Short mmCIF file of C-alpha atoms in Angstrom, two decimals:
data_model
loop_
_atom_site.label_atom_id
_atom_site.label_comp_id
_atom_site.label_asym_id
_atom_site.label_seq_id
_atom_site.Cartn_x
_atom_site.Cartn_y
_atom_site.Cartn_z
CA MET A 20 0.21 0.27 0.15
CA THR A 21 1.37 3.20 -1.00
CA ILE A 22 0.75 6.18 1.27
CA ASP A 23 2.16 9.26 -1.45
CA ASN A 24 4.02 8.45 -4.30
CA LEU A 25 7.35 8.45 -2.19
CA VAL A 26 6.46 6.78 1.01
CA VAL A 27 6.40 3.35 0.48
CA GLU A 28 4.96 0.47 3.13
CA THR A 29 6.85 -2.21 3.34
CA ALA A 30 6.53 -5.09 5.22
CA CYS A 31 8.76 -4.11 8.37
CA GLY A 32 7.82 -0.78 7.93
CA PRO A 33 7.38 2.92 5.90
CA VAL A 34 10.12 3.98 4.13
CA ARG A 35 10.34 7.53 2.46
CA GLY A 36 12.32 8.24 -0.55
CA THR A 37 13.17 11.05 -2.56
CA GLU A 38 12.89 12.18 -6.20
CA THR A 39 15.91 13.33 -8.24
CA GLY A 40 17.15 14.18 -11.75
CA LEU A 41 16.70 16.50 -15.44
CA PRO A 42 12.63 16.34 -15.80
CA GLY A 43 11.50 13.49 -18.23
CA ASP A 44 15.11 11.88 -17.33
CA ARG A 45 13.29 11.35 -13.31
CA VAL A 46 13.75 8.90 -11.28
CA LYS A 47 12.69 7.64 -7.49
CA VAL A 48 14.80 6.37 -4.57
CA TRP A 49 14.58 5.17 -1.56
CA LYS A 50 18.44 4.68 0.34
CA GLY A 51 19.50 2.22 3.41
CA ILE A 52 16.95 0.69 4.13
CA ARG A 53 17.19 -2.20 6.39
CA TYR A 54 16.39 -5.48 6.00
CA ALA A 55 17.92 -7.30 8.58
CA ALA A 56 18.30 -6.49 12.66
CA PRO A 57 21.65 -4.93 13.33
CA PRO A 58 24.58 -7.77 13.06
CA LEU A 59 25.99 -6.33 16.72
CA GLY A 60 27.33 -7.59 20.10
CA GLU A 61 25.84 -11.48 20.24
CA LEU A 62 24.66 -10.97 16.77
CA ARG A 63 28.01 -10.76 15.46
CA PHE A 64 29.64 -13.92 13.49
CA ARG A 65 26.04 -15.01 13.57
CA GLY A 66 24.18 -14.94 10.31
CA PRO A 67 21.44 -12.07 10.15
CA GLN A 68 18.08 -12.10 11.65
CA PRO A 69 14.95 -10.39 10.84
CA PRO A 70 15.01 -6.76 11.77
CA GLN A 71 12.23 -5.42 14.24
CA ARG A 72 9.13 -3.84 12.93
CA TRP A 73 8.57 -0.08 12.64
CA THR A 74 6.08 2.25 12.98
CA GLU A 75 7.28 5.49 11.57
CA ILE A 76 8.02 6.37 8.86
CA ALA A 77 11.76 5.20 8.08
CA ASP A 78 13.80 8.29 6.42
CA ALA A 79 15.28 6.38 3.03
CA THR A 80 16.54 9.48 1.43
CA GLY A 81 20.47 8.70 2.12
CA PHE A 82 22.62 5.67 2.00
CA GLY A 83 22.99 3.86 4.97
CA PRO A 84 26.43 2.43 7.05
CA VAL A 85 28.79 0.43 5.11
CA CYS A 86 30.16 -2.78 6.85
CA PRO A 87 33.59 -1.26 8.01
CA GLN A 88 36.53 -2.46 5.65
CA PRO A 89 40.63 -1.52 6.32
CA THR A 90 42.00 1.04 3.76
CA ILE A 91 43.65 -0.42 1.24
CA PRO A 92 47.07 2.70 -0.17
CA ASN A 93 46.31 1.49 -3.60
CA MET A 94 42.36 0.41 -3.96
CA PRO A 95 40.88 4.03 -3.53
CA ILE A 96 37.73 3.82 -2.80
CA ASP A 97 34.35 6.12 -2.30
CA LEU A 98 32.61 4.18 -0.40
CA GLY A 99 29.37 6.99 -0.33
CA ALA A 100 28.85 6.53 3.04
CA SER A 101 30.64 6.04 6.44
CA GLN A 102 31.82 2.58 7.85
CA ASP A 103 29.52 0.58 10.73
CA GLU A 104 29.00 -2.57 11.18
CA ASP A 105 24.96 -1.60 11.88
CA CYS A 106 25.19 -2.49 7.55
CA LEU A 107 22.41 -3.93 5.92
CA ARG A 108 20.81 -2.25 3.88
CA LEU A 109 19.81 -1.17 0.37
CA ASN A 110 19.01 1.12 -1.79
CA ILE A 111 16.05 0.80 -4.63
CA TRP A 112 15.76 2.92 -7.89
CA THR A 113 12.55 3.12 -10.17
CA SER A 114 11.71 5.15 -13.20
CA ALA A 115 9.57 8.13 -12.02
CA ASP A 116 6.29 6.97 -13.27
CA THR A 117 6.89 2.97 -11.95
CA GLU A 118 3.31 2.34 -9.10
CA PRO A 119 3.09 -0.44 -7.10
CA GLY A 120 1.93 -3.36 -8.70
CA ALA A 121 3.73 -2.78 -12.25
CA GLY A 122 5.39 -6.16 -12.08
CA LYS A 123 8.92 -4.56 -13.44
CA PRO A 124 11.64 -6.83 -13.56
CA VAL A 125 14.38 -6.32 -10.98
CA MET A 126 17.97 -6.29 -10.96
CA VAL A 127 19.92 -7.11 -7.96
CA TRP A 128 23.89 -6.45 -7.60
CA LEU A 129 26.36 -7.64 -5.58
CA HIS A 130 29.42 -5.11 -5.39
CA GLY A 131 33.18 -6.40 -6.09
CA GLY A 132 36.29 -5.72 -3.70
CA ALA A 133 38.30 -9.38 -2.98
CA TYR A 134 35.24 -9.38 -0.46
CA LEU A 135 37.06 -7.49 1.80
CA LEU A 136 36.45 -3.28 -0.04
CA GLY A 137 33.64 -1.78 -1.40
CA SER A 138 29.47 -1.20 -1.05
CA SER A 139 26.19 -0.74 -2.41
CA SER A 140 26.50 3.28 -2.23
CA GLN A 141 29.73 3.26 -4.48
CA PRO A 142 28.95 6.09 -6.91
CA LEU A 143 30.01 4.51 -9.30
CA TYR A 144 26.70 1.99 -8.72
CA ASP A 145 24.51 4.95 -9.55
CA GLY A 146 21.56 3.68 -10.67
CA ARG A 147 19.83 6.12 -11.88
CA THR A 148 20.49 5.42 -15.92
CA LEU A 149 19.62 1.75 -15.59
CA ALA A 150 16.74 2.59 -14.09
CA SER A 151 15.90 5.52 -15.79
CA SER A 152 14.47 4.04 -18.91
CA GLY A 153 11.12 2.54 -16.80
CA GLU A 154 12.45 -0.86 -18.24
CA VAL A 155 14.10 -2.86 -14.52
CA ILE A 156 14.30 -1.48 -11.30
CA VAL A 157 17.87 -1.87 -9.19
CA VAL A 158 18.91 -2.32 -6.13
CA THR A 159 22.63 -2.39 -4.50
CA VAL A 160 22.72 -4.44 -1.10
CA ASN A 161 25.89 -3.96 1.31
CA TYR A 162 26.59 -7.69 3.21
CA ARG A 163 29.05 -7.73 5.91
CA LEU A 164 33.25 -8.10 4.11
CA GLY A 165 36.49 -9.20 5.67
CA ALA A 166 36.52 -11.11 8.95
CA LEU A 167 32.48 -9.76 9.29
CA GLY A 168 31.76 -11.46 6.80
CA PHE A 169 34.02 -14.33 5.41
CA LEU A 170 35.88 -15.38 8.50
CA ASP A 171 34.67 -19.49 9.27
CA LEU A 172 34.64 -19.42 13.40
CA SER A 173 31.96 -21.76 13.23
CA SER A 174 34.32 -25.04 14.51
CA PHE A 175 35.17 -22.95 17.28
CA SER A 176 31.33 -23.03 18.32
CA THR A 177 30.88 -24.00 21.76
CA GLY A 178 27.59 -24.18 24.40
CA ARG A 179 28.63 -20.82 25.89
CA ARG A 180 28.58 -19.21 22.23
CA ARG A 181 27.40 -20.19 18.43
CA PHE A 182 29.17 -19.10 14.94
CA ASP A 183 27.43 -19.41 11.39
CA SER A 184 30.07 -20.04 8.90
CA ASN A 185 29.50 -18.45 5.18
CA VAL A 186 27.69 -15.31 7.47
CA GLY A 187 28.72 -13.10 4.10
CA LEU A 188 26.05 -15.08 2.13
CA ARG A 189 23.36 -15.25 4.57
CA ASP A 190 23.24 -11.61 4.28
CA VAL A 191 22.69 -11.80 1.08
CA LEU A 192 20.28 -14.55 0.96
CA ALA A 193 18.66 -12.62 3.87
CA ALA A 194 18.73 -9.64 1.35
CA LEU A 195 17.22 -11.53 -1.51
CA GLY A 196 14.28 -12.91 0.63
CA TRP A 197 14.14 -8.82 2.07
CA ILE A 198 12.95 -8.14 -1.76
CA ARG A 199 11.15 -11.25 -2.84
CA GLU A 200 8.99 -10.25 -0.06
CA ASN A 201 8.77 -5.98 -0.56
CA ILE A 202 9.40 -5.68 -4.05
CA GLU A 203 5.96 -5.71 -5.57
CA VAL A 204 4.85 -1.99 -3.34
CA PHE A 205 8.34 -0.66 -5.37
CA GLY A 206 6.60 -1.29 -8.69
CA GLY A 207 8.76 -5.04 -9.42
CA ASP A 208 8.23 -8.31 -9.79
CA PRO A 209 9.58 -11.06 -7.70
CA ASP A 210 9.75 -13.81 -10.09
CA THR A 211 11.51 -11.83 -12.09
CA VAL A 212 14.78 -10.68 -10.51
CA THR A 213 17.73 -10.98 -11.91
CA LEU A 214 21.57 -11.15 -9.70
CA PHE A 215 24.20 -9.59 -11.69
CA GLY A 216 27.50 -8.52 -9.72
CA GLU A 217 31.12 -8.24 -10.27
CA SER A 218 34.26 -9.56 -9.33
CA ALA A 219 33.67 -11.09 -5.74
CA GLY A 220 30.25 -10.14 -5.98
CA ALA A 221 30.02 -12.22 -9.33
CA GLY A 222 31.82 -14.91 -6.63
CA ILE A 223 29.18 -14.82 -4.73
CA VAL A 224 26.39 -14.89 -7.63
CA THR A 225 28.19 -18.19 -8.92
CA THR A 226 28.10 -19.42 -5.76
CA LEU A 227 24.78 -19.28 -5.02
CA LEU A 228 23.94 -20.98 -8.77
CA ALA A 229 25.82 -24.01 -6.15
CA MET A 230 23.37 -23.27 -3.15
CA PRO A 231 19.91 -25.00 -2.87
CA ALA A 232 18.97 -22.27 -0.10
CA ALA A 233 18.72 -19.79 -2.80
CA GLU A 234 15.96 -21.44 -4.63
CA GLY A 235 13.34 -19.09 -5.70
CA LEU A 236 15.14 -16.07 -4.75
CA PHE A 237 16.45 -15.34 -8.92
CA ALA A 238 15.33 -16.39 -12.07
CA ARG A 239 18.21 -14.76 -14.19
CA ALA A 240 21.58 -14.20 -13.32
CA ILE A 241 25.25 -12.36 -14.96
CA ALA A 242 28.45 -13.01 -13.29
CA GLN A 243 31.15 -10.30 -14.66
CA SER A 244 34.83 -11.47 -13.44
CA SER A 245 33.77 -13.81 -10.80
CA PRO A 246 36.87 -15.78 -8.95
CA ALA A 247 34.36 -19.06 -9.40
CA THR A 248 36.34 -21.71 -8.01
CA SER A 249 37.70 -19.05 -5.29
CA VAL A 250 36.00 -21.30 -2.77
CA TYR A 251 37.89 -22.67 -0.23
CA ASP A 252 37.33 -25.90 2.03
CA ALA A 253 36.81 -25.95 6.16
CA GLY A 254 40.63 -26.96 7.09
CA ARG A 255 42.85 -23.91 5.33
CA ALA A 256 39.51 -21.41 6.78
CA ARG A 257 40.28 -22.60 10.08
CA GLY A 258 44.11 -22.21 9.69
CA VAL A 259 42.45 -18.26 8.68
CA ALA A 260 40.47 -18.22 11.79
CA VAL A 261 43.24 -19.30 13.65
CA CYS A 262 46.24 -16.69 12.05
CA MET A 263 43.09 -14.22 12.91
CA LEU A 264 42.68 -15.40 17.06
CA ASP A 265 46.21 -15.13 16.92
CA LYS A 266 46.42 -11.66 16.12
CA LEU A 267 43.83 -10.54 18.00
CA GLY A 268 45.57 -12.60 20.86
CA ILE A 269 42.60 -14.57 21.91
CA ASN A 270 42.84 -17.58 22.81
CA PRO A 271 40.65 -20.64 20.92
CA ALA A 272 39.03 -21.79 24.12
CA ASP A 273 38.29 -18.17 24.57
CA VAL A 274 36.86 -18.17 21.39
CA ASP A 275 33.33 -16.02 22.89
CA ARG A 276 35.18 -12.91 23.60
CA LEU A 277 34.76 -11.63 20.11
CA ALA A 278 31.68 -10.49 20.62
CA GLN A 279 32.96 -7.28 22.66
CA VAL A 280 36.55 -7.19 20.75
CA PRO A 281 36.31 -3.79 19.46
CA ALA A 282 35.78 -3.35 15.47
CA ALA A 283 38.75 -1.37 14.42
CA ALA A 284 40.99 -4.17 16.23
CA ILE A 285 39.31 -6.77 13.85
CA LEU A 286 39.77 -4.91 11.09
CA ALA A 287 43.52 -4.30 11.61
CA ALA A 288 44.02 -7.69 12.18
CA SER A 289 41.92 -8.42 9.24
CA LYS A 290 44.60 -6.19 7.20
CA GLU A 291 47.24 -7.96 8.60
CA VAL A 292 45.60 -11.36 7.62
CA PHE A 293 44.31 -10.40 3.91
CA ASP A 294 47.98 -8.64 3.17
CA GLU A 295 50.12 -12.15 4.63
CA VAL A 296 48.22 -15.25 2.61
CA PRO A 297 48.92 -14.66 -0.96
CA VAL A 298 51.80 -13.98 -0.39
CA ARG A 299 52.24 -17.42 1.93
CA ASN A 300 50.02 -18.54 -1.00
CA PRO A 301 49.96 -17.25 -4.25
CA GLY A 302 46.86 -17.11 -5.65
CA THR A 303 44.86 -17.90 -2.57
CA LEU A 304 42.99 -14.96 -0.81
CA ALA A 305 41.68 -14.50 3.25
CA PHE A 306 38.28 -14.45 3.22
CA VAL A 307 36.37 -16.52 0.96
CA PRO A 308 33.21 -18.24 0.92
CA ILE A 309 33.45 -22.12 2.35
CA VAL A 310 32.40 -24.98 1.46
CA ASP A 311 30.78 -25.41 4.64
CA GLY A 312 28.55 -28.48 4.03
CA ASP A 313 25.18 -26.70 5.21
CA LEU A 314 25.16 -23.64 2.85
CA LEU A 315 27.49 -25.43 0.35
CA THR A 316 28.30 -28.80 -0.24
CA ASP A 317 31.21 -28.61 -2.77
CA ASN A 318 33.00 -25.89 -5.30
CA PRO A 319 30.22 -24.60 -6.97
CA VAL A 320 32.46 -25.55 -10.12
CA LYS A 321 32.63 -29.02 -9.66
CA LEU A 322 28.81 -28.48 -8.48
CA ALA A 323 28.41 -27.29 -12.08
CA GLN A 324 30.10 -29.84 -13.91
CA GLU A 325 28.00 -32.71 -12.10
CA GLY A 326 24.74 -31.05 -13.17
CA ARG A 327 23.50 -29.37 -9.87
CA SER A 328 23.55 -26.23 -10.59
CA ARG A 329 20.48 -23.64 -10.41
CA PRO A 330 19.08 -24.10 -13.78
CA VAL A 331 18.68 -20.38 -14.60
CA PRO A 332 19.29 -18.94 -17.09
CA LEU A 333 23.28 -17.40 -16.94
CA VAL A 334 25.92 -14.36 -18.46
CA ILE A 335 29.11 -14.81 -17.54
CA GLY A 336 32.40 -13.34 -19.08
CA THR A 337 35.61 -11.88 -18.46
CA ASN A 338 37.95 -8.72 -19.66
CA LYS A 339 40.46 -9.19 -21.71
CA ASN A 340 43.16 -8.40 -19.84
CA GLU A 341 41.97 -9.08 -15.96
CA ALA A 342 45.81 -8.86 -14.55
CA ALA A 343 46.65 -5.57 -16.34
CA LEU A 344 45.20 -4.16 -12.94
CA PHE A 345 46.31 -6.28 -10.71
CA ARG A 346 49.90 -4.98 -11.83
CA LEU A 347 48.76 -1.24 -12.46
CA MET A 348 48.04 -1.02 -8.52
CA ARG A 349 51.69 -3.06 -7.74
CA SER A 350 49.12 -5.64 -5.70
CA PRO A 351 49.03 -9.43 -4.70
CA LEU A 352 46.07 -10.82 -4.87
CA MET A 353 47.09 -12.52 -7.91
CA PRO A 354 50.23 -13.96 -8.64
CA ILE A 355 51.63 -11.94 -12.00
CA THR A 356 55.07 -12.75 -12.02
CA PRO A 357 56.58 -16.12 -12.52
CA HIS A 358 58.05 -16.42 -9.56
CA ALA A 359 54.43 -16.03 -7.97
CA ILE A 360 53.09 -18.23 -10.72
CA THR A 361 55.51 -21.05 -9.80
CA SER A 362 54.55 -21.45 -6.71
CA MET A 363 51.04 -21.64 -6.34
CA PHE A 364 51.90 -23.86 -9.25
CA ASN A 365 53.89 -25.28 -6.88
CA GLN A 366 51.96 -25.67 -4.10
CA ILE A 367 49.05 -26.70 -5.81
CA ALA A 368 50.89 -29.79 -6.77
CA ALA A 369 51.91 -30.54 -2.99
CA GLU A 370 48.34 -30.70 -2.08
CA GLN A 371 46.71 -32.14 -4.75
CA PRO A 372 48.89 -35.05 -5.71
CA ASP A 373 46.14 -36.47 -7.83
CA LEU A 374 45.36 -33.19 -9.65
CA GLN A 375 46.72 -33.56 -13.27
CA LEU A 376 48.29 -30.09 -14.27
CA PRO A 377 49.70 -28.98 -17.51
CA THR A 378 52.91 -29.08 -17.94
CA ALA A 379 55.64 -26.28 -18.63
CA GLU A 380 55.81 -27.91 -22.21
CA GLN A 381 51.48 -26.89 -22.79
CA ILE A 382 51.22 -23.70 -20.81
CA GLY A 383 54.21 -22.30 -22.90
CA SER A 384 52.74 -23.36 -25.94
CA ALA A 385 49.09 -22.45 -25.22
CA TYR A 386 51.34 -18.77 -24.59
CA SER A 387 53.71 -18.88 -27.20
CA GLN A 388 52.42 -16.18 -29.73
CA VAL A 389 52.36 -13.86 -25.85
CA GLY A 390 55.54 -11.96 -25.21
CA ARG A 391 57.51 -12.73 -23.07
CA ARG A 392 56.50 -9.84 -20.46
CA ALA A 393 53.23 -10.34 -20.61
CA ARG A 394 52.71 -13.77 -20.68
CA PRO A 395 52.63 -14.56 -16.74
CA LEU A 396 49.74 -11.26 -16.73
CA ASN A 397 47.68 -13.68 -19.08
CA ILE A 398 48.99 -16.81 -17.16
CA ALA A 399 47.24 -14.88 -14.23
CA THR A 400 43.86 -13.69 -15.74
CA ASP A 401 43.25 -17.14 -17.42
CA VAL A 402 43.90 -18.99 -14.44
CA GLY A 403 42.33 -16.53 -11.62
CA PHE A 404 39.63 -15.75 -13.92
CA ARG A 405 38.87 -16.68 -17.67
CA MET A 406 38.92 -20.42 -17.72
CA PRO A 407 36.96 -20.83 -14.41
CA SER A 408 33.88 -18.75 -15.96
CA VAL A 409 34.80 -20.59 -19.34
CA TRP A 410 34.40 -24.13 -17.16
CA LEU A 411 31.24 -22.91 -15.45
CA ALA A 412 29.69 -21.80 -18.72
CA GLU A 413 31.14 -25.22 -20.24
CA ALA A 414 28.49 -27.10 -17.02
CA HIS A 415 25.65 -24.01 -16.82
CA SER A 416 24.96 -24.46 -20.36
CA MET A 417 23.87 -28.30 -19.47
CA VAL A 418 21.46 -26.98 -17.67
CA ALA A 419 20.13 -24.48 -18.25
CA PRO A 420 20.67 -21.25 -21.16
CA THR A 421 24.27 -19.63 -20.99
CA TYR A 422 25.71 -16.90 -22.48
CA LEU A 423 29.61 -16.37 -22.90
CA TYR A 424 31.02 -12.86 -23.25
CA ARG A 425 34.64 -10.93 -22.79
CA PHE A 426 34.96 -7.62 -22.78
CA ASP A 427 37.59 -6.03 -25.16
CA TYR A 428 36.94 -1.80 -24.74
CA SER A 429 39.81 0.38 -23.61
CA THR A 430 39.66 3.56 -23.57
CA PRO A 431 43.04 5.93 -25.37
CA LEU A 432 44.19 6.15 -21.27
CA LEU A 433 43.49 2.43 -20.76
CA LYS A 434 45.84 2.08 -23.64
CA LEU A 435 48.30 4.31 -22.67
CA VAL A 436 48.95 3.48 -19.20
CA LEU A 437 49.13 -0.08 -20.88
CA VAL A 438 45.57 -1.72 -18.93
CA ARG A 439 43.40 -2.08 -21.80
CA ALA A 440 40.09 -4.05 -20.56
CA ALA A 441 41.87 -4.81 -16.94
CA HIS A 442 39.72 -5.86 -14.11
CA ALA A 443 36.49 -3.51 -13.28
CA THR A 444 36.38 -1.18 -16.59
CA GLU A 445 33.59 -3.09 -17.95
CA LEU A 446 31.80 -1.42 -14.69
CA PRO A 447 31.29 2.45 -16.39
CA TYR A 448 30.04 0.49 -19.09
CA VAL A 449 27.21 -1.72 -17.80
CA TRP A 450 25.92 1.08 -14.86
CA GLY A 451 25.90 4.27 -18.03
CA ASN A 452 28.13 6.01 -15.34
CA LEU A 453 31.13 6.79 -17.80
CA GLY A 454 33.22 10.02 -16.95
CA GLY A 455 32.24 10.46 -13.18
CA PRO A 456 34.32 10.64 -10.43
CA GLN A 457 35.17 7.06 -9.89
CA ASP A 458 36.07 6.67 -14.28
CA PRO A 459 38.92 8.97 -15.32
CA THR A 460 38.81 6.81 -18.47
CA LEU A 461 38.44 9.63 -21.06
CA LYS A 462 40.60 12.06 -19.79
CA LEU A 463 41.67 11.67 -23.78
CA GLY A 464 39.29 11.22 -25.04
CA GLY A 465 37.13 8.80 -27.14
CA ALA A 466 34.13 9.93 -25.33
CA LYS A 467 31.82 8.72 -28.16
CA ILE A 468 32.68 5.61 -28.86
CA ALA A 469 32.58 4.87 -24.88
CA ARG A 470 28.65 6.18 -24.89
CA ALA A 471 28.67 3.47 -27.76
CA VAL A 472 29.74 0.79 -26.37
CA SER A 473 27.62 1.64 -23.12
CA ARG A 474 24.46 1.26 -24.85
CA ARG A 475 25.17 -1.85 -26.32
CA VAL A 476 26.04 -3.07 -22.70
CA ARG A 477 23.35 -1.64 -21.04
CA THR A 478 20.50 -3.12 -24.07
CA ARG A 479 21.63 -6.01 -23.53
CA TRP A 480 21.85 -6.58 -19.98
CA ILE A 481 18.77 -5.19 -19.29
CA ASN A 482 17.18 -6.92 -22.02
CA PHE A 483 18.31 -10.19 -19.93
CA ALA A 484 16.70 -8.95 -16.48
CA ARG A 485 13.01 -8.44 -18.82
CA HIS A 486 13.50 -11.25 -21.25
CA GLY A 487 15.88 -14.06 -20.41
CA THR A 488 17.64 -13.11 -23.16
CA PRO A 489 20.84 -10.52 -24.42
CA ALA A 490 19.75 -9.26 -27.81
CA GLY A 491 21.18 -5.73 -28.56
CA PRO A 492 20.43 -2.84 -29.91
CA ASP A 493 18.69 -2.99 -33.07
CA GLY A 494 21.32 -3.59 -36.20
CA GLU A 495 23.38 -5.29 -33.69
CA PRO A 496 25.08 -9.00 -33.64
CA ASP A 497 23.00 -11.74 -31.95
CA TRP A 498 23.93 -13.48 -29.45
CA PRO A 499 23.81 -17.41 -29.04
CA ARG A 500 23.82 -19.29 -26.62
CA TYR A 501 27.34 -21.31 -25.64
CA ASP A 502 27.51 -25.07 -26.08
CA ASP A 503 29.70 -27.69 -27.30
CA ALA A 504 28.99 -27.56 -30.53
CA ASP A 505 30.45 -23.69 -31.44
CA ARG A 506 31.31 -21.98 -28.16
CA ALA A 507 30.28 -18.89 -28.96
CA CYS A 508 31.51 -16.31 -27.19
CA LEU A 509 30.29 -12.29 -27.40
CA ILE A 510 33.19 -9.83 -28.51
CA VAL A 511 32.71 -6.02 -26.13
CA ASP A 512 34.68 -3.59 -28.51
CA LYS A 513 34.31 -0.45 -30.49
CA ARG A 514 31.68 -3.10 -32.28
CA ASP A 515 29.76 -6.31 -30.84
CA THR A 516 31.38 -9.44 -33.08
CA VAL A 517 30.80 -13.06 -31.55
CA ALA A 518 33.75 -15.70 -32.24
CA ARG A 519 33.06 -19.20 -32.10
CA ASN A 520 35.83 -20.66 -29.91
CA VAL A 521 37.96 -17.75 -29.03
CA ASP A 522 39.25 -20.20 -26.20
CA ALA A 523 40.57 -23.19 -27.57
CA HIS A 524 44.41 -22.53 -26.98
CA ILE A 525 43.28 -22.40 -23.35
CA ARG A 526 41.49 -24.88 -23.06
CA ALA A 527 43.65 -27.26 -24.33
CA ALA A 528 46.52 -25.84 -22.12
CA TRP A 529 44.36 -26.55 -19.04
CA GLY A 530 42.16 -28.96 -20.20
CA GLY A 531 39.44 -30.69 -17.55
CA GLN A 532 41.47 -29.16 -14.52
CA VAL A 533 39.74 -27.08 -12.59
CA VAL A 534 43.50 -25.58 -11.34
CA GLY A 535 41.72 -23.49 -8.39
CA PHE A 536 40.12 -25.58 -6.40
CA ARG A 537 42.21 -25.49 -3.17
#
């Protein structure tokens, strides 16, 4: 029931939004809506609980707090809001003429940030452009990050204190449940929800595809640069937890003290662990989803290969030069030097002696056309992002329509600094927010072509959310489904083109060995 144009009665209570934009391009937006109780005190490291109902109209004109996170000097992020553990909020954009019960498709965004950084309120993810067309409703979601969301303490549970696994994933499930219950009064169709995300957000998307608890919560999925194989077992997760406790000076027998530890101390310890893990074990992250035997019974790619992923239409792909961003930022998160790549392979071989890894000759042959300096970057891109996406596309195509893409477009500035189509460079094109404060890539020109690329990408994403097929604007090539016959892949560049079996050389090198299962 709508009280007025901007006050909406949700199942938890009324919320007041605001209207913004230029005439003919106006949107309604509700920001900072609480979808779960504050995860404070005894609820820290526990799955989200329903919020208490409110009766007074809640102000939804400003973003709510975002999950506390450390500062990474080489990864400056404008979070768009203050930090606080009371962060389980979401934001909704609709066109100004959208009415309750309009039944519009819904696009729900999960931000990236290595499971440690980011927020739903980053200026880059402003939903005005996507929503102003009137074709979809856009929702962006906060979830708990780093140690607060992905530190697995479940093996330390006692009679005094229980800890839940995969808390960040449980947050996303709670948000999707809230959306299913409430989105109709904002004009959305709860049965036509497309879950989309990038990097860690895409990793959550591909993980939820393997989770029975996600059934019925979304009808379509888009995974942009998913680290789909960065899902670890309980043993590795326990090792990270022990390291965290040691840095906090807490004996495992006293783990219930964590409820009272200041958030600043947890952030400081998590930053140290986050920095140390990829140095000690190249190619791994400290805080990721885990196979807990509860929400998740096995690695998502493996489950997909067994035909056990959720049978919903999927768009999945990567950028051509993913690893170049990590080199530019001097980040240790990806193994981008020959030494780090060799170390990663040696550790995988030691941990999994039965895994038939590619030989040096096979790898050399696959990358023989790549210059010596660029070779490690290409290998890192393929191990971290491209091959997991290809493996998942191959498997998921057996249960549902699947569309594979590669984003190749880069502006003159990105070519000059030698990153080209690096990790995350597609984001302004998806959101239609080119040239904003978070996007300096048009400084050397290229705006006309970039806007045309963005228009095509947004059209395809919106059409996928509306109809389940990623059709482009009139005159653009059809994007065929991915299958074993021709392995079609949409190449997004100055023009959209369709390539057949574009990954043949790396598929031959990596074969069926899912190297990221660690």
